[in-house]
mmCIF file of C-alpha atoms and ligand atoms in Angstrom:
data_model
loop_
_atom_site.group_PDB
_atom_site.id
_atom_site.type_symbol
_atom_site.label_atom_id
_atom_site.label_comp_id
_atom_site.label_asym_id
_atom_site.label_seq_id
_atom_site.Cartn_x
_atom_site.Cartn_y
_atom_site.Cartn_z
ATOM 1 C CA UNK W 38 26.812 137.380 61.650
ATOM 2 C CA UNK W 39 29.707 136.068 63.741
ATOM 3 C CA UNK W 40 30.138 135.460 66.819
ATOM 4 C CA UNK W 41 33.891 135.258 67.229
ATOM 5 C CA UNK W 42 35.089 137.398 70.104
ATOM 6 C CA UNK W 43 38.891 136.408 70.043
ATOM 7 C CA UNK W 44 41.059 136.841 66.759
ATOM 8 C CA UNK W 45 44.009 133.804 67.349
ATOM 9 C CA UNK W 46 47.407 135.502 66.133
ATOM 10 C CA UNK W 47 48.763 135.569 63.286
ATOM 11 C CA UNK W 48 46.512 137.678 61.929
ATOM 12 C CA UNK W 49 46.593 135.691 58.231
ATOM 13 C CA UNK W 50 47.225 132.137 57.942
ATOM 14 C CA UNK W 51 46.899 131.401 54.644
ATOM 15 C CA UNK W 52 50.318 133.079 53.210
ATOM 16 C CA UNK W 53 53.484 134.294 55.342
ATOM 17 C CA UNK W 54 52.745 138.050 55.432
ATOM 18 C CA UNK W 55 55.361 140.643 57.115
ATOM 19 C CA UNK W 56 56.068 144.512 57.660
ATOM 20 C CA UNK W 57 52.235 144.983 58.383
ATOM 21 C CA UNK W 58 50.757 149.027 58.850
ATOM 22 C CA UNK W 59 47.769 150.020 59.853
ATOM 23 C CA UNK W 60 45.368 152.769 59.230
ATOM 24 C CA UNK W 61 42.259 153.626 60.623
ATOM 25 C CA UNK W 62 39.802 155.135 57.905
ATOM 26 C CA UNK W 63 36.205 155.740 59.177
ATOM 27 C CA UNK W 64 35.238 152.754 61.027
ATOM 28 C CA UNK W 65 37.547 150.256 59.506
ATOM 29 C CA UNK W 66 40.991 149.099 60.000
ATOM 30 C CA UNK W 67 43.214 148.441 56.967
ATOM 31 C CA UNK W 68 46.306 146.322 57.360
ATOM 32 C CA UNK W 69 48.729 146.890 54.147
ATOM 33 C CA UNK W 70 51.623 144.046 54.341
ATOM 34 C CA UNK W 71 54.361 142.401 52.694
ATOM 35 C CA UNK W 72 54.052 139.348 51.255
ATOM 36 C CA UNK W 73 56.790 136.562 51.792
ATOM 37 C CA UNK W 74 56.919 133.959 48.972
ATOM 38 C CA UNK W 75 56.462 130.082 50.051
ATOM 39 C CA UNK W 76 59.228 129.327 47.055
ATOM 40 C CA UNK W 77 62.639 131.511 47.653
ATOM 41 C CA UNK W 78 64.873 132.827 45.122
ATOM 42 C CA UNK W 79 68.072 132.617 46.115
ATOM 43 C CA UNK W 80 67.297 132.066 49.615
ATOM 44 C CA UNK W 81 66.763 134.897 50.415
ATOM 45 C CA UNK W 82 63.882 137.585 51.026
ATOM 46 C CA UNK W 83 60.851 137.354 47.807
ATOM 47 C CA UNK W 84 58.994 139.644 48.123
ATOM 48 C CA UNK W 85 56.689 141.151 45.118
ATOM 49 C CA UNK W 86 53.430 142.359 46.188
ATOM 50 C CA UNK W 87 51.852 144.195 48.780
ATOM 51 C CA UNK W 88 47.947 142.780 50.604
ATOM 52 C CA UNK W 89 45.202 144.426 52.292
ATOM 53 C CA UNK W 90 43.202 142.858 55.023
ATOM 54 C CA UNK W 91 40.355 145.059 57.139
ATOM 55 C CA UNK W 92 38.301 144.561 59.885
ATOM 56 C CA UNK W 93 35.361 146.706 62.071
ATOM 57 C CA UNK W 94 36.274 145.016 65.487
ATOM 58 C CA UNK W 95 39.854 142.771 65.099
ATOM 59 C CA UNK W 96 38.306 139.566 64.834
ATOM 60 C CA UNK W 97 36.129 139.321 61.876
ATOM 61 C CA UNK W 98 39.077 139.961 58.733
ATOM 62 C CA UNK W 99 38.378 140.709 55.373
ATOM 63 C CA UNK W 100 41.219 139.620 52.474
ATOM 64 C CA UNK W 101 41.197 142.162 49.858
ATOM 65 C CA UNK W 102 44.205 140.385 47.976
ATOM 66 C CA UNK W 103 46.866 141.782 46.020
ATOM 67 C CA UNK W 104 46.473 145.635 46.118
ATOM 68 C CA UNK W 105 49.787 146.309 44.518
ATOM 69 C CA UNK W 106 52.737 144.833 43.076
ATOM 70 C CA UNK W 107 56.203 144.690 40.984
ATOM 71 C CA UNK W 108 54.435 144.308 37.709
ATOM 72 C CA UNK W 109 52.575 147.982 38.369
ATOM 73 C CA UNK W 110 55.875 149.706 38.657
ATOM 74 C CA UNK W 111 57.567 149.972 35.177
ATOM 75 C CA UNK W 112 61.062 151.133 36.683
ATOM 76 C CA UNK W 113 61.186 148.480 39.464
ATOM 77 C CA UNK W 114 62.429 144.318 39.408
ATOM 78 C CA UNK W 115 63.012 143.472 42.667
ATOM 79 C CA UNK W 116 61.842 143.678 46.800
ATOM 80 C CA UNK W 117 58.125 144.787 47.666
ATOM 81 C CA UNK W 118 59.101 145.769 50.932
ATOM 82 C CA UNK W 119 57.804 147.430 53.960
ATOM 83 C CA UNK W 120 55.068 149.732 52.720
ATOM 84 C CA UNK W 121 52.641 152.624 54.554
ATOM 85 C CA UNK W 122 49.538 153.853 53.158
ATOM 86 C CA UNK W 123 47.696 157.644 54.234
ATOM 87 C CA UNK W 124 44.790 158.993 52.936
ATOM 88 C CA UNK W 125 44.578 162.411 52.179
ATOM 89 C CA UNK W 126 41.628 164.662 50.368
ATOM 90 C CA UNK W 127 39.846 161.593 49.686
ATOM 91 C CA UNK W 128 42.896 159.877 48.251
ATOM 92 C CA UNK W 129 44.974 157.478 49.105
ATOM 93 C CA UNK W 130 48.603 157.030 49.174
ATOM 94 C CA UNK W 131 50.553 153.545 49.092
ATOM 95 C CA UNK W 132 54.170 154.338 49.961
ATOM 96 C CA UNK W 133 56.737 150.940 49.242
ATOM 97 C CA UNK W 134 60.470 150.686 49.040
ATOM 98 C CA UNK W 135 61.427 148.876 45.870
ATOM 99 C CA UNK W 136 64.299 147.565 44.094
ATOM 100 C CA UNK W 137 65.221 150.140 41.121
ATOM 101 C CA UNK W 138 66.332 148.507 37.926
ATOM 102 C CA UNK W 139 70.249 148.364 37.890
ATOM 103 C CA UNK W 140 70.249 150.708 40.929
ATOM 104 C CA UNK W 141 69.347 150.461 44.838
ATOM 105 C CA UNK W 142 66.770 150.813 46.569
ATOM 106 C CA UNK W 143 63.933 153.581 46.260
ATOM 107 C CA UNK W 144 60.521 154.600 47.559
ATOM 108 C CA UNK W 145 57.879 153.925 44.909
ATOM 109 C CA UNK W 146 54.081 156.004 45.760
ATOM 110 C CA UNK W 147 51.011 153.645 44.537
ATOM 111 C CA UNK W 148 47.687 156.130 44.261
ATOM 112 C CA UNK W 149 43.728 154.911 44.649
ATOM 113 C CA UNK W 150 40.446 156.538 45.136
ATOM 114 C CA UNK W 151 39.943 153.535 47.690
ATOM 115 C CA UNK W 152 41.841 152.108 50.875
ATOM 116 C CA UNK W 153 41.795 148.465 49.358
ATOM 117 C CA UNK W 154 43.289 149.714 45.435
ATOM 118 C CA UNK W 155 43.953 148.776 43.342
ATOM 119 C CA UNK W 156 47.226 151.126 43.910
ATOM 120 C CA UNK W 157 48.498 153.160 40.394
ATOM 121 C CA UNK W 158 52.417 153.620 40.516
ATOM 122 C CA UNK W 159 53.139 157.402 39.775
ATOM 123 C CA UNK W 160 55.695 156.141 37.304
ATOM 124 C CA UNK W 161 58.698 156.989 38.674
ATOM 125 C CA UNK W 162 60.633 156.823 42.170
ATOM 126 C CA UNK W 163 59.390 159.432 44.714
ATOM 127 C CA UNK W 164 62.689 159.141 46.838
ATOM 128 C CA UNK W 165 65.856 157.541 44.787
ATOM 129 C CA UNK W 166 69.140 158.707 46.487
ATOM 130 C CA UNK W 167 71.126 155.492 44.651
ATOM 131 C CA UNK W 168 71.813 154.038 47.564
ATOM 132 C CA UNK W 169 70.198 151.264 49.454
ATOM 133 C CA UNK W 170 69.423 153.084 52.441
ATOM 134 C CA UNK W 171 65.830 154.135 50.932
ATOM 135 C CA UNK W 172 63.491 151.452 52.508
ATOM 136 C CA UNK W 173 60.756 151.669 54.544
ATOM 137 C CA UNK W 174 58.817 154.412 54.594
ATOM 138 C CA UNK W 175 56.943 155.848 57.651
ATOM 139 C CA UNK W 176 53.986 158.616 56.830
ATOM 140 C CA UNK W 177 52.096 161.313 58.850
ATOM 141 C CA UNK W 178 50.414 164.536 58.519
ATOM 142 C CA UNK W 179 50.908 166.903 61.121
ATOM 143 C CA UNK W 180 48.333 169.208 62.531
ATOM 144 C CA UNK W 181 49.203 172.050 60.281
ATOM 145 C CA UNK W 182 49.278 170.065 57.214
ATOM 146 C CA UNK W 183 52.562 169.337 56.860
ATOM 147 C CA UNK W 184 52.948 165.468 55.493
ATOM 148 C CA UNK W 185 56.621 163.737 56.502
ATOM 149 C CA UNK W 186 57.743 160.804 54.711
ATOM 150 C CA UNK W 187 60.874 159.348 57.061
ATOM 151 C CA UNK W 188 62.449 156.192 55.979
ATOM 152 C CA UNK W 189 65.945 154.586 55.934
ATOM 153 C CA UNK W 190 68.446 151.976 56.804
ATOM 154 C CA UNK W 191 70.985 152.300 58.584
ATOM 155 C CA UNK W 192 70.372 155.698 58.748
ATOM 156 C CA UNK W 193 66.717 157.747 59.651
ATOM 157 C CA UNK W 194 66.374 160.309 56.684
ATOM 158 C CA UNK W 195 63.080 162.352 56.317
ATOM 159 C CA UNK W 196 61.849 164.501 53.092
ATOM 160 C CA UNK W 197 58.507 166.981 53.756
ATOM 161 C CA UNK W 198 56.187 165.846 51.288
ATOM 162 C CA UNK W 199 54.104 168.479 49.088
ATOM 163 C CA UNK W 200 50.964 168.903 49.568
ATOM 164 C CA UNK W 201 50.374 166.521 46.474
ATOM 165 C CA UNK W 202 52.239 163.757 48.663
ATOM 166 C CA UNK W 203 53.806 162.437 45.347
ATOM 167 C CA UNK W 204 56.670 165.320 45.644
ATOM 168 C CA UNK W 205 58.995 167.417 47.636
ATOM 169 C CA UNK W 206 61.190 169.839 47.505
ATOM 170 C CA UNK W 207 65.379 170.078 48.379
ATOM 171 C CA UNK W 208 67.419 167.704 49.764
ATOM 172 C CA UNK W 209 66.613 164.555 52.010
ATOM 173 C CA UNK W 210 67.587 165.465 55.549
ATOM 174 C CA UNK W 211 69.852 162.895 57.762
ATOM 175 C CA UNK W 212 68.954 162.579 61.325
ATOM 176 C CA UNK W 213 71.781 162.348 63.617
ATOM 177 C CA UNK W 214 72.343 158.983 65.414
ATOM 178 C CA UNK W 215 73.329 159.290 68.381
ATOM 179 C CA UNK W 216 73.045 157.425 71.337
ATOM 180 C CA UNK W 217 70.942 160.126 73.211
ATOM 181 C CA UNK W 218 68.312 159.454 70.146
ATOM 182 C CA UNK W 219 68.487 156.118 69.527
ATOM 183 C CA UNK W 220 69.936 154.329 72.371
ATOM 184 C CA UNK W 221 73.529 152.454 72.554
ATOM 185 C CA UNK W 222 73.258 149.160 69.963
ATOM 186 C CA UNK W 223 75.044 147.262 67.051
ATOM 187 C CA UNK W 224 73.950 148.704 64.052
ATOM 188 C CA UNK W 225 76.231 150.302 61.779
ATOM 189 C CA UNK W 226 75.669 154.189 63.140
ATOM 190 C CA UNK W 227 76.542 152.300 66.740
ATOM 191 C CA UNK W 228 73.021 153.050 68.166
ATOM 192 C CA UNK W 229 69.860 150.613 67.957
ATOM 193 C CA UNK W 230 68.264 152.061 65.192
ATOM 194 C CA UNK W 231 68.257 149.727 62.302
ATOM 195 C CA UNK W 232 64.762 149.894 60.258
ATOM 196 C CA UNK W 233 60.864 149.939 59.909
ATOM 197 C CA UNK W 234 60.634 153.629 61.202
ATOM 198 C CA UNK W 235 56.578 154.246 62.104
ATOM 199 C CA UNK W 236 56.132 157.925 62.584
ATOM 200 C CA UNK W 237 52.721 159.594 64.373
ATOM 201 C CA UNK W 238 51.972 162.294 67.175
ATOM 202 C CA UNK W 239 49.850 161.334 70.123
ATOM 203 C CA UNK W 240 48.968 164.868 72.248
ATOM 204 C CA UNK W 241 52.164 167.022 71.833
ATOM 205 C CA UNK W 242 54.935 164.335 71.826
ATOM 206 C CA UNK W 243 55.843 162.517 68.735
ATOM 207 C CA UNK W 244 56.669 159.290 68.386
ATOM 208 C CA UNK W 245 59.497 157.214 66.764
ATOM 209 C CA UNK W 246 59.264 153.140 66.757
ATOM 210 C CA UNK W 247 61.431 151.311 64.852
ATOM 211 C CA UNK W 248 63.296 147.896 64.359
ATOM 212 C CA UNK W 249 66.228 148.003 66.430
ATOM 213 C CA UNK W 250 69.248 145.800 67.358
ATOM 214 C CA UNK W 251 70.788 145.870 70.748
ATOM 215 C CA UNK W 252 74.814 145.258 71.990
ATOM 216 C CA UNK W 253 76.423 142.224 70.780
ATOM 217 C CA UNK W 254 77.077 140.332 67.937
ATOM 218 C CA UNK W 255 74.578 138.929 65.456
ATOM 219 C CA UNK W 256 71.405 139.953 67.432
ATOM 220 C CA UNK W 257 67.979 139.400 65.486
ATOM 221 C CA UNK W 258 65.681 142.717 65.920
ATOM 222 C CA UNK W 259 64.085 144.246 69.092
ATOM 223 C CA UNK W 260 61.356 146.990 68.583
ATOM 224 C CA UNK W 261 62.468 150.725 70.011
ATOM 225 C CA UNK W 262 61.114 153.988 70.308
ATOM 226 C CA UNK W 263 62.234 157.102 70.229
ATOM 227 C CA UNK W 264 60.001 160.817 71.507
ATOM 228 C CA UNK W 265 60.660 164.104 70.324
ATOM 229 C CA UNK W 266 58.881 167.373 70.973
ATOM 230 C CA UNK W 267 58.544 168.485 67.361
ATOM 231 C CA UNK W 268 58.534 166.391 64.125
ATOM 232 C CA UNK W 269 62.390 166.563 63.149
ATOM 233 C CA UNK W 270 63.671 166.008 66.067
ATOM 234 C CA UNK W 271 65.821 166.047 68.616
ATOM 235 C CA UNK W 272 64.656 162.590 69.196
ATOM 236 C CA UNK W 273 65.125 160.967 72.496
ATOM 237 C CA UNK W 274 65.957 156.952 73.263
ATOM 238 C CA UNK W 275 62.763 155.820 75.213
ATOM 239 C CA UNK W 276 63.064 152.263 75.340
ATOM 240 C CA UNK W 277 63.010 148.580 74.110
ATOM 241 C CA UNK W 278 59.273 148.080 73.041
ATOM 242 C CA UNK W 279 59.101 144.246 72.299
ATOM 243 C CA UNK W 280 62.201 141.969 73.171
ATOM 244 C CA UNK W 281 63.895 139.931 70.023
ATOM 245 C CA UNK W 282 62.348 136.898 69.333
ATOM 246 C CA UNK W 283 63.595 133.800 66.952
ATOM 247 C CA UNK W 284 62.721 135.710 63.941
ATOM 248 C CA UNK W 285 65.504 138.029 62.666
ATOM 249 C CA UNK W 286 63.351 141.163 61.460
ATOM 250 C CA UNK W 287 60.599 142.879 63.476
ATOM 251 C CA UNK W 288 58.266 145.446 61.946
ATOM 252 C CA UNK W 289 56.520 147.626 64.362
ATOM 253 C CA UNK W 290 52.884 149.540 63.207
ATOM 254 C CA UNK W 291 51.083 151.097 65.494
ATOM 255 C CA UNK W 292 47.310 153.024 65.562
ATOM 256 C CA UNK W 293 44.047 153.616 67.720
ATOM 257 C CA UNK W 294 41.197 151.978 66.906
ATOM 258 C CA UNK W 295 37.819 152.341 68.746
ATOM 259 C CA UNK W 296 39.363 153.343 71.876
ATOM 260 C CA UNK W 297 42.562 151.218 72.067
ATOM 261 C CA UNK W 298 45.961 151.496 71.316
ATOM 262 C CA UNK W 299 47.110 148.661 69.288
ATOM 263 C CA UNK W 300 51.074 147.392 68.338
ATOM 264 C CA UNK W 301 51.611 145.229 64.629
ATOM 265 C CA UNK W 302 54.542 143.400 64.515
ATOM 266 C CA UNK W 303 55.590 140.248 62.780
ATOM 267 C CA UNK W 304 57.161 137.072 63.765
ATOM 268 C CA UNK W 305 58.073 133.462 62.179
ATOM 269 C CA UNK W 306 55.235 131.484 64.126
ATOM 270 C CA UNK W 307 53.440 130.126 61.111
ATOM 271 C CA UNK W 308 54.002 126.662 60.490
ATOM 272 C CA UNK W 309 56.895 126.573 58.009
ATOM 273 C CA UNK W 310 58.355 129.716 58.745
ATOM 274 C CA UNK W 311 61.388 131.513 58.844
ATOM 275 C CA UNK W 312 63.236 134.140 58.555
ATOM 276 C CA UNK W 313 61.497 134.849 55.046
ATOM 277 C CA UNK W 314 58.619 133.307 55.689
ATOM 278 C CA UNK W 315 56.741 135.610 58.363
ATOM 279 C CA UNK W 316 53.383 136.230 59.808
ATOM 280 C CA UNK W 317 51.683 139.308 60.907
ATOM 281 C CA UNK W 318 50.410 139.675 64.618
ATOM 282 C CA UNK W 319 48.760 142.172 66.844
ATOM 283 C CA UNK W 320 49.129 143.096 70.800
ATOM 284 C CA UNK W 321 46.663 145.710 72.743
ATOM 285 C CA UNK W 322 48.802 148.162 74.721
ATOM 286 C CA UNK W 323 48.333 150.997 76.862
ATOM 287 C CA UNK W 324 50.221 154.205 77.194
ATOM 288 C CA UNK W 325 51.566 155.247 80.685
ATOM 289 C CA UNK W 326 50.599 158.935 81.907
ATOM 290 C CA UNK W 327 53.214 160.664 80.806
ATOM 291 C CA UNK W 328 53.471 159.200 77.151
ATOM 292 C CA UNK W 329 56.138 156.188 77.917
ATOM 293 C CA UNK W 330 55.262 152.969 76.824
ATOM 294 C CA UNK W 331 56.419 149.775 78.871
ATOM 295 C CA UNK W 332 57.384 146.977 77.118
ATOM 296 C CA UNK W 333 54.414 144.759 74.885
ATOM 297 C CA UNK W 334 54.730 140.807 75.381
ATOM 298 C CA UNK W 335 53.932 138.988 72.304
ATOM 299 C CA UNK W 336 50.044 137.554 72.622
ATOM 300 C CA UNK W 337 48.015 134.872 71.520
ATOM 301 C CA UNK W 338 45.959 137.347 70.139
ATOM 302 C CA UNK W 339 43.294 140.546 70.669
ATOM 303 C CA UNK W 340 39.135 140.022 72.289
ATOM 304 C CA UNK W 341 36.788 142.222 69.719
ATOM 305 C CA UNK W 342 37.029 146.279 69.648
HETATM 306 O O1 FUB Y 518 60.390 142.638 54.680
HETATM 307 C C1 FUB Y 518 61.518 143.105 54.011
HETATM 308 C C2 FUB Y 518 62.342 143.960 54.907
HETATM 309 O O2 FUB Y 518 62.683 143.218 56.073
HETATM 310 C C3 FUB Y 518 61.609 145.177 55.408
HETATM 311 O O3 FUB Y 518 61.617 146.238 54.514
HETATM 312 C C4 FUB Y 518 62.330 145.406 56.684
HETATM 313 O O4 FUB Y 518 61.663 146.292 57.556
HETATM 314 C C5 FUB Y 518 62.432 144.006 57.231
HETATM 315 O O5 FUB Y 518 61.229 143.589 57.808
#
């Protein structure tokens, strides 16, 4: 039995890990993440499997490996990015953007009868739009049912899942990004948004946090929310949630667990990291009254839930 009352950020300190997302499945917390190899190709982001670490109380950690990865997914060569994982009648449902051979970049849906996989692709792309704006996938299930898969880069799209959640029907809609949604910034649509949508509903406001990157030139990512009274929107700018650090990305995940509110993010603080060589972290937060949230320093760490 341990004793350990503090867990000492980053989370994992044994290999750079990034893009980390929570969920809370009876009394565990799962953290599915990204995996940044030590040797780069190219210099530049490589990236080919996906982990899974859990824990009862945030301190004591449990490594369940590689859950997932590029040589599952028959159709795919390239960038196991930013995933999400939801569980739903008793399955569960590993959602990761991935390179498409000799195409862009698509949203590939792992399955498992159990949170820590091992994840089965469903053998083709759920979302594939050709472009390379299909990254990052954010998933929730509203209160009637109805599952949302948003995603995108530079642009938020959003399809409503079946209730298989491997499927959906028509045409992926485009949010509009404007600055009364997203806030005034230097991404390409001209408003913060840039990436890492995470999508949930606390009480009757929803909740859009994201990667985001402020006014002026070459500016390394902020986390930003967004609140809207129904699921699709209109979404209103709320605020910068964490400042930029030294790292260029920022991936924001956020859940309750045993009565507190809890913000994942990433940042290059291992030794030897970088800009592709990340580490997971974790801050407590609390909301304010009326649903804003103020903005979440980066900590040393989080006491036992
Ligand atoms: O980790 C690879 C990509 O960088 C993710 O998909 C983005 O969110 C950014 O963190």
């Amino acid at each position: 039995m341990s004793h350990k009352t503090f867990h000492k950020n980053p989370i994992v300190t044994d290999i750079y890990t990034a893009d980390p997302a929570p969920m809370v499945y009876g009394d565990t917390l799962y953290l599915y993440t990204t995996h940044d190899e030590d040797q780069l190709i190219n210099d530049f982001y490589t990236m080919f499997d996906w982990r899974c670490f859990s824990t009862k109380d945030m301190v004591n950690w449990t490594d369940h490996g590689k859950i997932f990865s590029l040589d599952d997914i028959s159709w795919a060569d390239d960038r196991a990015w930013a995933p999400q994982c939801i569980e739903r009648n008793g399955k569960f449902y590993l959602y990761c953007p991935v390179h498409k051979i000799d195409s862009g970049m698509a949203i590939a849906v792992g399955v498992s009868d159990k949170p820590e996989g091992p994840y089965k692709d469903i053998g083709h792309p759920l979302v594939d739009e050709g472009d390379w704006n299909d990254i990052d996938p954010t998933v929730f299930i509203d209160e009637d049912g109805q599952a949302y898969l948003y995603f995108g880069n530079p642009e938020l799209r959003y399809v409503k899942l079946n209730e298989d959640m491997v499927s959906y029907e028509g045409e992926v809609q485009k949010i509009p990004m404007t600055v009364e949604a997203f806030g005034k910034g230097s991404h390409e649509t001209g408003t913060t948004y840039g990436e890492g949508p995470w999508f949930y509903r606390r009480g009757d406001l929803y909740y859009m946090v994201y990667a985001a990157f402020a006014e002026g030139e070459r500016r390394n990512e902020h986390l930003a929310y967004s609140t809207s009274p129904s699921p699709t929107g209109p979404w209103t700018y709320g605020g910068v949630l964490m400042e930029e650090g030294p790292c260029f990305t920022n991936h924001p995940g956020i859940c309750d667990f045993k009565g507190h509110s809890y913000l994942f993010y990433h940042t290059d603080e291992l030794p030897g990291g970088s800009l592709f060589h990340r580490s997971v972290c974790v801050a407590e937060f609390k909301y304010n009254e009326n649903g804003t949230i103020d903005t979440i320093d980066k900590v040393d760490g989080v006491g036992r839930a």
